[in-house]
Tab-separated table of C-alpha atoms in Angstrom:
chain	number	residue	atom	x	y	z
A	1	MET	CA	-28.850	-18.895	-27.944
A	2	THR	CA	-29.756	-15.565	-26.739
A	3	ALA	CA	-29.929	-12.645	-29.394
A	4	ALA	CA	-27.275	-9.930	-29.007
A	5	SER	CA	-29.984	-7.458	-28.581
A	6	GLU	CA	-31.437	-9.319	-25.606
A	7	LEU	CA	-28.325	-9.820	-23.634
A	8	ARG	CA	-28.119	-8.413	-20.270
A	9	GLN	CA	-25.249	-5.899	-19.928
A	10	ILE	CA	-22.558	-5.788	-17.291
A	11	GLY	CA	-20.609	-2.557	-17.294
A	12	ILE	CA	-17.126	-2.164	-15.764
A	13	PHE	CA	-16.348	1.637	-15.146
A	14	LEU	CA	-13.179	2.945	-16.083
A	15	PHE	CA	-11.572	6.300	-15.147
A	16	PRO	CA	-8.185	7.845	-15.033
A	17	GLY	CA	-6.110	6.361	-12.138
A	18	VAL	CA	-8.257	3.204	-11.972
A	19	GLU	CA	-6.293	0.308	-10.349
A	20	GLU	CA	-5.444	-2.131	-13.216
A	21	LEU	CA	-6.402	-5.488	-11.520
A	22	ASP	CA	-9.555	-4.000	-9.981
A	23	ALA	CA	-11.001	-3.672	-13.476
A	24	VAL	CA	-8.896	-6.306	-15.315
A	25	GLY	CA	-9.327	-9.283	-13.035
A	26	PRO	CA	-13.036	-9.025	-13.067
A	27	TRP	CA	-12.983	-8.430	-16.644
A	28	GLU	CA	-10.993	-11.617	-17.070
A	29	VAL	CA	-13.622	-13.773	-15.294
A	30	LEU	CA	-16.767	-12.050	-16.780
A	31	ALA	CA	-15.430	-12.050	-20.372
A	32	HIS	CA	-14.451	-15.752	-20.237
A	33	TRP	CA	-17.975	-16.445	-18.859
A	34	THR	CA	-19.960	-14.422	-21.372
A	35	ARG	CA	-17.730	-15.403	-24.434
A	36	PHE	CA	-17.859	-19.176	-23.857
A	37	PHE	CA	-21.333	-19.491	-22.217
A	38	PRO	CA	-23.608	-16.853	-24.281
A	39	GLU	CA	-26.513	-19.129	-23.361
A	40	ASP	CA	-26.482	-17.596	-19.942
A	41	GLY	CA	-27.653	-14.332	-21.531
A	42	TYR	CA	-25.037	-11.845	-20.363
A	43	THR	CA	-22.328	-9.739	-21.955
A	44	VAL	CA	-19.595	-7.363	-20.495
A	45	ALA	CA	-18.280	-4.068	-21.664
A	46	THR	CA	-16.156	-1.278	-20.388
A	47	PHE	CA	-17.230	2.389	-20.254
A	48	SER	CA	-15.759	5.834	-19.070
A	49	PRO	CA	-17.044	9.304	-18.833
A	50	ASP	CA	-15.895	10.144	-22.443
A	51	GLY	CA	-15.075	6.783	-23.790
A	52	GLY	CA	-11.739	6.180	-25.554
A	53	ARG	CA	-8.372	5.768	-23.892
A	54	VAL	CA	-8.095	5.631	-20.215
A	55	GLU	CA	-4.671	5.719	-18.287
A	56	CYS	CA	-4.728	3.306	-15.174
A	57	ALA	CA	-2.975	3.971	-11.874
A	58	LYS	CA	0.263	2.172	-13.037
A	59	GLY	CA	0.428	3.364	-16.557
A	60	LEU	CA	-1.674	0.659	-18.497
A	61	VAL	CA	-3.930	2.203	-21.087
A	62	ILE	CA	-7.318	0.753	-21.802
A	63	GLU	CA	-9.786	1.828	-24.591
A	64	ALA	CA	-13.333	2.103	-23.058
A	65	GLU	CA	-15.946	0.791	-25.431
A	66	TYR	CA	-18.659	3.258	-24.225
A	67	SER	CA	-18.938	6.688	-22.886
A	68	PHE	CA	-21.556	7.921	-20.491
A	69	ALA	CA	-23.637	9.309	-23.373
A	70	ASP	CA	-23.792	6.103	-25.464
A	71	ALA	CA	-23.504	3.456	-22.738
A	72	PRO	CA	-26.408	0.616	-22.806
A	73	GLU	CA	-28.580	0.171	-19.740
A	74	TRP	CA	-26.721	-1.767	-17.261
A	75	GLU	CA	-28.076	-4.947	-15.453
A	76	VAL	CA	-24.780	-4.825	-13.380
A	77	LEU	CA	-22.346	-1.944	-12.893
A	78	LEU	CA	-18.894	-2.678	-11.442
A	79	HIS	CA	-16.958	0.292	-9.966
A	80	PRO	CA	-13.268	-0.417	-9.337
A	81	GLY	CA	-10.916	1.544	-7.108
A	82	GLY	CA	-7.506	3.149	-7.436
A	83	ASP	CA	-5.903	6.522	-7.054
A	84	GLY	CA	-8.590	7.966	-9.222
A	85	THR	CA	-11.265	7.511	-6.581
A	86	ARG	CA	-9.677	10.017	-4.140
A	87	THR	CA	-11.033	13.100	-6.061
A	88	MET	CA	-14.389	11.436	-6.576
A	89	LEU	CA	-15.182	11.669	-2.958
A	90	GLU	CA	-15.759	15.290	-2.970
A	91	ASP	CA	-16.928	15.641	-6.585
A	92	GLU	CA	-20.666	16.172	-6.313
A	93	ALA	CA	-21.306	15.788	-10.061
A	94	ARG	CA	-19.521	12.305	-10.050
A	95	LEU	CA	-21.553	11.341	-6.784
A	96	ASP	CA	-24.726	12.466	-8.417
A	97	TRP	CA	-23.911	10.244	-11.360
A	98	VAL	CA	-23.354	7.268	-8.935
A	99	ARG	CA	-26.728	8.038	-7.393
A	100	GLU	CA	-28.321	8.136	-10.703
A	101	GLN	CA	-27.037	4.651	-11.605
A	102	ARG	CA	-28.303	3.271	-8.276
A	103	GLU	CA	-31.892	4.484	-9.420
A	104	SER	CA	-31.646	2.461	-12.560
A	105	VAL	CA	-29.119	-0.422	-12.209
A	106	PRO	CA	-30.349	-3.460	-10.468
A	107	LEU	CA	-27.090	-4.545	-9.037
A	108	MET	CA	-24.200	-2.258	-8.175
A	109	THR	CA	-20.826	-3.752	-7.293
A	110	SER	CA	-17.405	-2.387	-6.274
A	111	VAL	CA	-13.922	-3.536	-5.945
A	112	CYS	CA	-11.317	-1.884	-3.586
A	113	THR	CA	-11.794	1.807	-2.937
A	114	GLY	CA	-14.759	1.858	-5.298
A	115	ALA	CA	-16.629	1.284	-2.066
A	116	LEU	CA	-15.419	4.605	-0.709
A	117	VAL	CA	-17.249	6.298	-3.632
A	118	TYR	CA	-20.413	4.270	-3.045
A	119	ALA	CA	-20.177	5.311	0.675
A	120	ALA	CA	-19.588	8.996	-0.195
A	121	ALA	CA	-22.725	8.796	-2.413
A	122	GLY	CA	-24.901	7.444	0.211
A	123	LEU	CA	-25.239	3.874	-1.315
A	124	LEU	CA	-23.943	1.976	1.762
A	125	ARG	CA	-25.914	3.778	4.421
A	126	GLY	CA	-26.734	1.267	6.980
A	127	ARG	CA	-25.276	-1.697	5.059
A	128	PRO	CA	-22.516	-4.096	5.617
A	129	ALA	CA	-19.596	-3.630	3.308
A	130	THR	CA	-15.776	-4.033	2.887
A	131	THR	CA	-13.018	-2.403	0.927
A	132	TYR	CA	-9.249	-2.292	0.444
A	133	ARG	CA	-7.654	-3.179	3.825
A	134	PRO	CA	-5.902	0.143	4.464
A	135	SER	CA	-9.120	2.202	3.543
A	136	LEU	CA	-11.391	0.368	6.050
A	137	GLY	CA	-10.955	3.284	8.461
A	138	ARG	CA	-11.739	5.745	5.635
A	139	LEU	CA	-15.006	3.750	4.775
A	140	ALA	CA	-16.152	4.056	8.331
A	141	GLU	CA	-15.364	7.693	8.458
A	142	LEU	CA	-17.352	8.433	5.411
A	143	ASP	CA	-20.383	6.858	6.875
A	144	PRO	CA	-20.429	5.525	10.459
A	145	SER	CA	-23.617	3.722	9.839
A	146	ILE	CA	-21.812	1.124	7.608
A	147	GLU	CA	-21.114	-2.192	9.151
A	148	VAL	CA	-17.558	-2.567	8.115
A	149	ARG	CA	-16.443	-6.116	7.464
A	150	PRO	CA	-12.730	-6.035	7.701
A	151	ASP	CA	-12.082	-9.881	7.171
A	152	ASP	CA	-14.597	-10.605	4.440
A	153	ARG	CA	-13.311	-11.017	0.732
A	154	PHE	CA	-16.500	-9.561	-0.524
A	155	VAL	CA	-19.951	-8.684	0.947
A	156	ASP	CA	-23.201	-9.396	-0.731
A	157	ASP	CA	-25.997	-7.083	0.553
A	158	GLY	CA	-28.564	-7.923	-2.064
A	159	ASP	CA	-28.451	-5.069	-4.687
A	160	VAL	CA	-25.038	-3.978	-3.742
A	161	ILE	CA	-21.963	-6.049	-3.405
A	162	THR	CA	-18.411	-4.604	-2.293
A	163	SER	CA	-15.078	-6.472	-2.372
A	164	ALA	CA	-11.846	-5.979	-0.723
A	165	GLY	CA	-8.709	-4.846	-2.556
A	166	VAL	CA	-7.159	-5.459	-5.846
A	167	SER	CA	-7.215	-9.273	-6.447
A	168	ALA	CA	-10.478	-9.724	-4.411
A	169	GLY	CA	-12.406	-8.500	-7.437
A	170	ILE	CA	-11.475	-11.668	-9.154
A	171	ASP	CA	-13.222	-13.686	-6.414
A	172	MET	CA	-16.101	-11.244	-6.319
A	173	ALA	CA	-16.547	-11.656	-10.012
A	174	LEU	CA	-16.634	-15.418	-9.765
A	175	TYR	CA	-19.251	-15.083	-7.076
A	176	LEU	CA	-21.267	-12.975	-9.485
A	177	VAL	CA	-21.189	-15.799	-12.007
A	178	SER	CA	-22.343	-18.070	-9.577
A	179	ARG	CA	-25.174	-15.860	-8.354
A	180	LEU	CA	-26.278	-14.871	-11.933
A	181	SER	CA	-25.867	-18.285	-13.510
A	182	SER	CA	-24.920	-21.359	-10.969
A	183	PRO	CA	-22.089	-22.346	-8.827
A	184	GLU	CA	-21.423	-25.048	-11.462
A	185	ARG	CA	-20.919	-22.464	-14.115
A	186	ALA	CA	-18.718	-20.362	-11.771
A	187	ALA	CA	-16.582	-23.468	-11.239
A	188	GLU	CA	-16.370	-23.856	-15.053
A	189	VAL	CA	-15.115	-20.314	-15.408
A	190	ARG	CA	-12.533	-20.739	-12.631
A	191	GLU	CA	-11.226	-23.758	-14.392
A	192	GLY	CA	-11.089	-22.038	-17.750
A	193	ILE	CA	-9.017	-19.282	-16.511
A	194	GLN	CA	-6.868	-21.589	-14.350
A	195	TYR	CA	-7.599	-19.691	-11.027
A	196	ALA	CA	-6.472	-21.611	-8.217
A	197	PRO	CA	-4.578	-19.462	-5.883
A	198	ARG	CA	-1.495	-20.881	-4.123
A	199	PRO	CA	0.852	-18.060	-3.238
A	200	PRO	CA	4.431	-18.764	-3.440
A	201	VAL	CA	5.300	-16.478	-0.504
């Protein structure tokens, strides 16, 4: 059993206007994994600029565990998308923060339009990436050097992983479990959360 102080930290970034499933879908996957398989050595938490209550895009309120000031060092950072990312694309202070994370966080991941923030910050220059389908054109506009992958559910480019929109974050999180632990562990987590998509329509 890994001591709590030795656990590697996965941080899910919350902000006003974050799309609910972008954050909560990966949370369900990663929290199930870290809670039921602590021997793998990871834990997951949420954080926001100021900590505390965050109102999401459709009105769900989530309380972030950490703020920027007291957050631990992240091994993995997950940046969701949502309406709240729109203002970030021209917010130099926020983009500088993203660049600072790139310097210290080994693995940066995004869901949906979180990839647009990464693109605006220069993190995706010359890389393959994907995002929410209606935002693929915007991704290319922000940085024409990006190899946009319109048909990929998620794209792993080593130290940066981007995923398509909303529910795609669940698939990306399961892939993260596979990458950070093993495919067998990811299958156990998928079974544990009963994730077997068979859309009724």
